[in-house]
XYZ file of C-alpha atoms in Angstrom:
362
model
C 56.785 120.550 116.121
C 57.403 120.244 119.465
C 60.286 120.542 121.224
C 59.542 118.200 123.123
C 58.943 115.927 120.455
C 62.637 114.728 119.704
C 64.379 114.098 123.241
C 67.296 112.735 121.273
C 67.335 116.241 119.583
C 70.900 118.187 119.936
C 72.595 115.050 121.595
C 75.592 115.423 118.984
C 77.107 118.827 119.308
C 80.759 116.905 118.298
C 80.842 112.972 117.570
C 78.353 110.774 117.651
C 81.121 108.623 119.513
C 81.406 109.463 122.817
C 84.658 108.098 123.616
C 86.561 106.122 126.050
C 83.805 103.501 124.492
C 83.955 100.293 126.426
C 83.458 97.466 124.157
C 83.759 93.814 124.318
C 82.781 90.407 122.671
C 85.204 90.813 120.545
C 84.604 88.798 117.141
C 87.576 88.870 114.555
C 86.926 89.402 110.976
C 89.854 89.211 109.758
C 91.932 86.896 112.312
C 95.751 88.351 112.325
C 94.871 87.951 115.600
C 93.145 85.525 118.301
C 92.148 87.494 121.186
C 89.744 86.318 123.455
C 86.051 87.262 122.948
C 85.407 87.829 126.701
C 87.873 90.305 126.356
C 87.268 94.640 126.682
C 88.993 97.407 124.799
C 88.423 101.330 125.679
C 88.785 103.162 123.275
C 89.681 107.007 123.449
C 92.084 110.267 121.716
C 94.676 111.184 122.557
C 96.382 114.519 122.492
C 96.657 114.628 119.079
C 93.272 113.265 118.595
C 95.009 110.327 117.243
C 92.129 106.638 118.048
C 94.144 104.769 120.559
C 92.444 101.787 123.402
C 93.497 99.817 126.231
C 92.686 96.202 125.719
C 92.589 93.946 128.730
C 91.788 90.332 128.837
C 92.602 86.964 130.089
C 94.097 83.865 128.644
C 95.869 80.614 128.565
C 97.433 81.277 125.339
C 100.125 84.292 125.222
C 100.667 83.383 121.205
C 97.194 84.674 120.448
C 97.840 87.940 121.263
C 100.774 88.229 118.262
C 100.265 89.114 114.952
C 99.107 86.175 112.258
C 98.734 86.173 108.569
C 97.163 83.131 107.296
C 97.447 81.921 109.881
C 101.145 81.904 110.223
C 103.397 84.446 112.492
C 104.630 87.819 110.970
C 107.314 89.636 113.056
C 108.352 92.034 110.395
C 107.642 93.764 107.355
C 104.490 95.153 106.577
C 100.976 94.852 109.002
C 97.324 95.189 107.446
C 95.476 96.067 110.715
C 93.212 94.065 112.564
C 89.489 94.726 112.009
C 87.112 93.454 114.828
C 83.507 93.735 115.483
C 82.675 94.252 118.852
C 79.102 95.148 121.025
C 79.244 98.493 124.008
C 74.863 99.308 125.128
C 73.329 96.116 122.303
C 75.250 98.519 120.001
C 77.001 96.408 117.012
C 80.928 98.582 116.818
C 83.548 97.613 113.896
C 87.033 98.579 114.764
C 89.371 99.421 112.016
C 92.608 99.202 111.217
C 93.522 97.321 114.932
C 97.743 97.223 116.213
C 98.524 95.811 119.224
C 102.236 97.697 120.225
C 102.615 96.745 123.858
C 102.181 93.747 125.527
C 102.448 93.664 129.668
C 101.462 89.628 131.054
C 100.901 88.266 134.521
C 101.722 84.669 134.862
C 98.723 83.349 137.301
C 97.769 80.049 138.274
C 93.553 79.051 139.213
C 92.143 75.749 139.655
C 96.089 74.493 138.956
C 95.638 75.865 135.454
C 99.005 78.641 134.406
C 96.115 81.500 132.929
C 97.701 85.083 131.779
C 96.716 88.542 132.836
C 97.037 91.236 130.171
C 96.698 94.345 129.048
C 97.947 96.116 125.488
C 98.532 99.508 123.840
C 96.179 99.262 120.316
C 95.900 101.630 118.206
C 93.384 101.371 115.250
C 92.269 104.035 111.840
C 88.641 104.571 113.211
C 85.772 102.380 114.595
C 82.352 103.042 113.570
C 78.999 102.350 115.262
C 76.915 99.427 112.533
C 73.857 100.626 111.080
C 72.050 97.132 110.807
C 68.158 98.875 110.186
C 69.339 99.611 107.287
C 67.636 103.121 107.209
C 68.162 105.784 104.812
C 69.143 108.324 106.909
C 67.357 111.835 106.503
C 70.275 114.024 108.537
C 74.077 113.483 108.115
C 76.800 115.052 110.214
C 80.454 116.010 109.669
C 83.062 116.905 112.087
C 86.058 118.351 111.349
C 89.854 119.711 113.163
C 90.782 123.474 112.182
C 91.195 126.823 112.815
C 88.319 129.499 112.389
C 89.461 132.794 111.674
C 87.531 135.628 114.101
C 84.231 135.729 111.879
C 81.149 136.774 112.022
C 78.858 133.567 112.062
C 75.121 134.431 110.503
C 73.207 132.033 112.147
C 71.714 131.989 116.226
C 71.858 129.323 117.718
C 69.503 129.188 121.085
C 69.987 126.252 124.269
C 68.275 125.151 126.912
C 69.186 123.334 129.589
C 66.086 121.058 131.276
C 65.181 117.949 131.586
C 67.100 117.086 127.910
C 69.387 119.290 126.896
C 68.661 120.749 123.372
C 69.893 123.158 120.407
C 67.658 124.868 117.557
C 68.946 127.145 115.667
C 66.507 130.273 114.784
C 65.394 130.233 111.048
C 65.820 126.783 110.216
C 64.277 125.124 113.359
C 61.024 125.584 114.465
C 59.748 124.160 118.040
C 57.658 125.762 120.595
C 58.742 127.754 123.305
C 57.820 127.898 126.466
C 58.130 130.831 129.500
C 59.090 127.160 131.847
C 61.686 125.839 130.300
C 63.921 129.318 129.691
C 63.340 130.284 133.496
C 65.793 126.724 133.997
C 68.826 127.854 131.645
C 69.412 129.135 128.461
C 71.933 130.620 126.440
C 72.425 132.255 122.967
C 75.426 132.355 120.683
C 76.073 134.253 116.758
C 77.958 129.884 115.603
C 77.247 128.748 112.204
C 75.509 130.106 108.901
C 74.237 128.257 105.909
C 75.246 127.463 102.414
C 72.512 126.908 99.970
C 73.496 123.847 96.985
C 70.259 122.883 94.911
C 67.783 123.266 96.874
C 69.646 121.855 99.889
C 70.294 123.021 103.442
C 74.389 122.847 104.667
C 74.115 124.553 108.094
C 77.939 125.012 108.851
C 78.110 125.525 112.909
C 81.506 126.312 114.882
C 81.575 124.058 117.973
C 80.857 124.884 121.637
C 85.360 124.959 123.014
C 84.253 122.673 125.397
C 84.260 119.009 122.990
C 87.689 120.403 121.344
C 91.567 119.995 122.300
C 92.992 122.800 122.802
C 94.752 125.029 120.843
C 92.217 124.197 118.353
C 88.286 124.015 116.640
C 86.193 122.584 115.086
C 83.582 122.746 112.878
C 80.039 121.007 112.049
C 79.040 120.523 108.526
C 75.132 119.406 108.709
C 73.292 118.507 105.727
C 69.690 118.650 105.778
C 66.587 116.741 104.229
C 68.696 114.527 102.151
C 67.432 112.169 98.859
C 68.827 108.601 97.982
C 71.558 110.907 96.300
C 72.696 113.619 98.494
C 75.247 114.240 99.194
C 77.906 112.123 98.405
C 81.234 111.651 99.306
C 82.774 113.841 96.128
C 80.061 116.527 97.209
C 81.173 116.719 100.775
C 84.776 116.707 99.764
C 84.690 119.289 97.355
C 81.975 121.226 101.057
C 85.206 120.781 103.632
C 88.570 121.878 101.015
C 86.447 125.119 100.121
C 85.622 125.829 104.042
C 89.339 125.570 104.058
C 89.758 127.890 101.477
C 87.757 130.216 103.554
C 89.465 129.482 106.787
C 92.691 129.271 105.426
C 93.503 125.895 107.167
C 93.196 122.507 106.377
C 89.767 120.710 107.972
C 91.037 117.430 108.794
C 87.794 115.321 108.303
C 87.781 112.902 112.048
C 84.446 111.638 111.362
C 80.781 111.686 110.427
C 77.580 110.526 111.548
C 73.464 109.861 109.992
C 70.385 110.805 111.286
C 66.642 109.846 111.005
C 64.010 112.141 112.631
C 65.841 114.566 113.091
C 68.764 113.600 116.152
C 68.040 110.037 117.029
C 71.668 108.241 115.658
C 71.862 105.225 113.094
C 75.476 105.399 112.511
C 78.709 106.753 113.265
C 81.792 106.694 112.115
C 85.287 108.111 114.368
C 88.690 108.167 112.200
C 92.059 109.814 112.995
C 93.048 112.946 110.991
C 95.093 112.994 108.314
C 98.137 115.252 109.928
C 99.778 114.669 112.959
C 100.273 118.727 113.342
C 97.489 120.602 114.494
C 97.903 124.147 116.066
C 96.302 126.798 115.282
C 96.926 129.746 112.660
C 95.732 132.695 114.244
C 94.595 133.384 110.876
C 92.816 137.022 110.460
C 89.846 136.876 109.352
C 89.773 136.539 105.174
C 86.720 138.901 105.033
C 86.972 141.774 107.152
C 83.347 142.465 108.841
C 83.079 145.703 110.971
C 80.336 144.874 113.192
C 77.370 142.823 113.097
C 75.355 144.005 110.770
C 77.579 142.445 108.607
C 75.955 139.255 109.650
C 74.250 138.573 106.858
C 76.562 140.137 103.683
C 79.328 137.224 104.713
C 76.374 134.001 104.216
C 75.062 136.213 101.137
C 79.563 136.396 99.573
C 79.642 132.875 101.059
C 77.029 131.915 99.457
C 78.250 133.203 95.710
C 81.914 131.973 96.966
C 80.481 128.625 97.167
C 78.458 128.491 93.672
C 81.570 130.070 91.747
C 84.027 126.529 93.682
C 82.061 124.173 93.270
C 81.389 125.117 88.965
C 85.577 126.387 88.842
C 86.277 122.823 91.445
C 87.142 120.634 88.293
C 87.962 122.940 85.614
C 90.720 124.429 87.460
C 92.195 121.647 89.640
C 91.014 123.375 93.287
C 91.669 120.268 94.842
C 95.372 118.973 93.828
C 96.509 122.904 94.445
C 94.571 123.134 97.721
C 95.806 120.296 98.759
C 99.430 121.109 97.894
C 99.362 124.211 100.028
C 98.755 122.315 102.337
C 101.008 119.435 102.501
C 103.198 122.359 101.529
C 102.280 124.044 105.260
C 103.395 120.915 107.217
C 106.618 121.051 105.511
C 109.652 122.489 107.039
C 110.326 126.303 105.563
C 112.571 125.214 101.812
C 112.219 121.730 101.624
C 108.678 123.435 101.198
C 108.860 125.412 97.943
C 108.670 123.222 95.657
C 105.319 121.417 96.713
C 103.766 125.435 97.009
C 104.715 126.545 93.827
C 104.106 122.741 92.122
C 100.507 123.809 93.210
C 100.480 127.395 91.729
C 101.852 125.313 88.418
C 98.617 122.733 88.524
C 96.251 126.546 89.259
C 98.137 127.914 85.948
C 97.932 125.305 83.625
C 94.522 123.955 84.254
C 93.421 127.596 84.157
C 95.415 128.009 80.765
C 93.701 125.178 79.151
C 89.859 126.111 79.948
C 90.183 128.850 78.659
C 91.843 128.245 75.660
C 94.968 131.049 76.106
C 98.932 130.147 75.527
C 101.345 129.998 77.730
C 104.132 133.069 76.480
C 107.672 131.267 77.402
C 110.808 132.883 76.870
């Protein structure tokens, strides 16, 4: 494959949705708000990397911006959140968990008719680029915030800046190299390793700092050459929890993208991280390596660990144990001890059960 064949190749090192994203032609699927369709929403991420937005437009009736359920105005109690379809550059987006939090209205008259220009702060749980082509992807990327220790990645990524910016991972991607392209801007970095599972390639790449919030790291998990049943959401959850275990901090998923023909984007979704506490642990390398010669050893030992992790995942309730660890990490010291001890107890109980042992209770 020639590198010039894939002009969109590697355009998505980070989220497929590029913020700020402005959408219009709004259409409510759940009818909680009656927002004029010609309004606009500009969506972005805040300092906690949560999705926020600004809704702007003009209406004759300010009550259209109030929340309704079953056509009845609701001012107290639990709000389900709106689901809205919208467009941007010909693409269809679906906004989920939409809610208006603050409204600023300015009345004005036009042709003796009273209008209200409004500006609203909004919250949302997620936004996705809808795959209307119904094409199965051949590549899926998951994006997560985390804290990466100072490890030696085994894979080298080369980046070339020419008329089209692109990168390729040595040993995984095979693109023709031309000295002309290297002369126009070239860089490389050790930033990925590979997990091999049932003849599938799972590429784990550290994300460039320019895309990330201050004091946070990012991980891109790329599933290549996938078949119809791989990877399902359950397996992707296992990979996420394994990497969280290795890095010492929970990977907080903030989205995923699906591709065909290399990096032709067909669908993408951005969501909020599960916790508001995003911080860097400054944790040490869990597998100390002395120099670059140890890079291949790191990938080898991680693959062995991953195989064992998958095999033991359900047997000894690893997910339950790890989640209690992460919840305990984000809780105040002292009050988190019951949660941490519960995680350890569930691990011990599962281990005892799967090996047919008996507890010696005194």
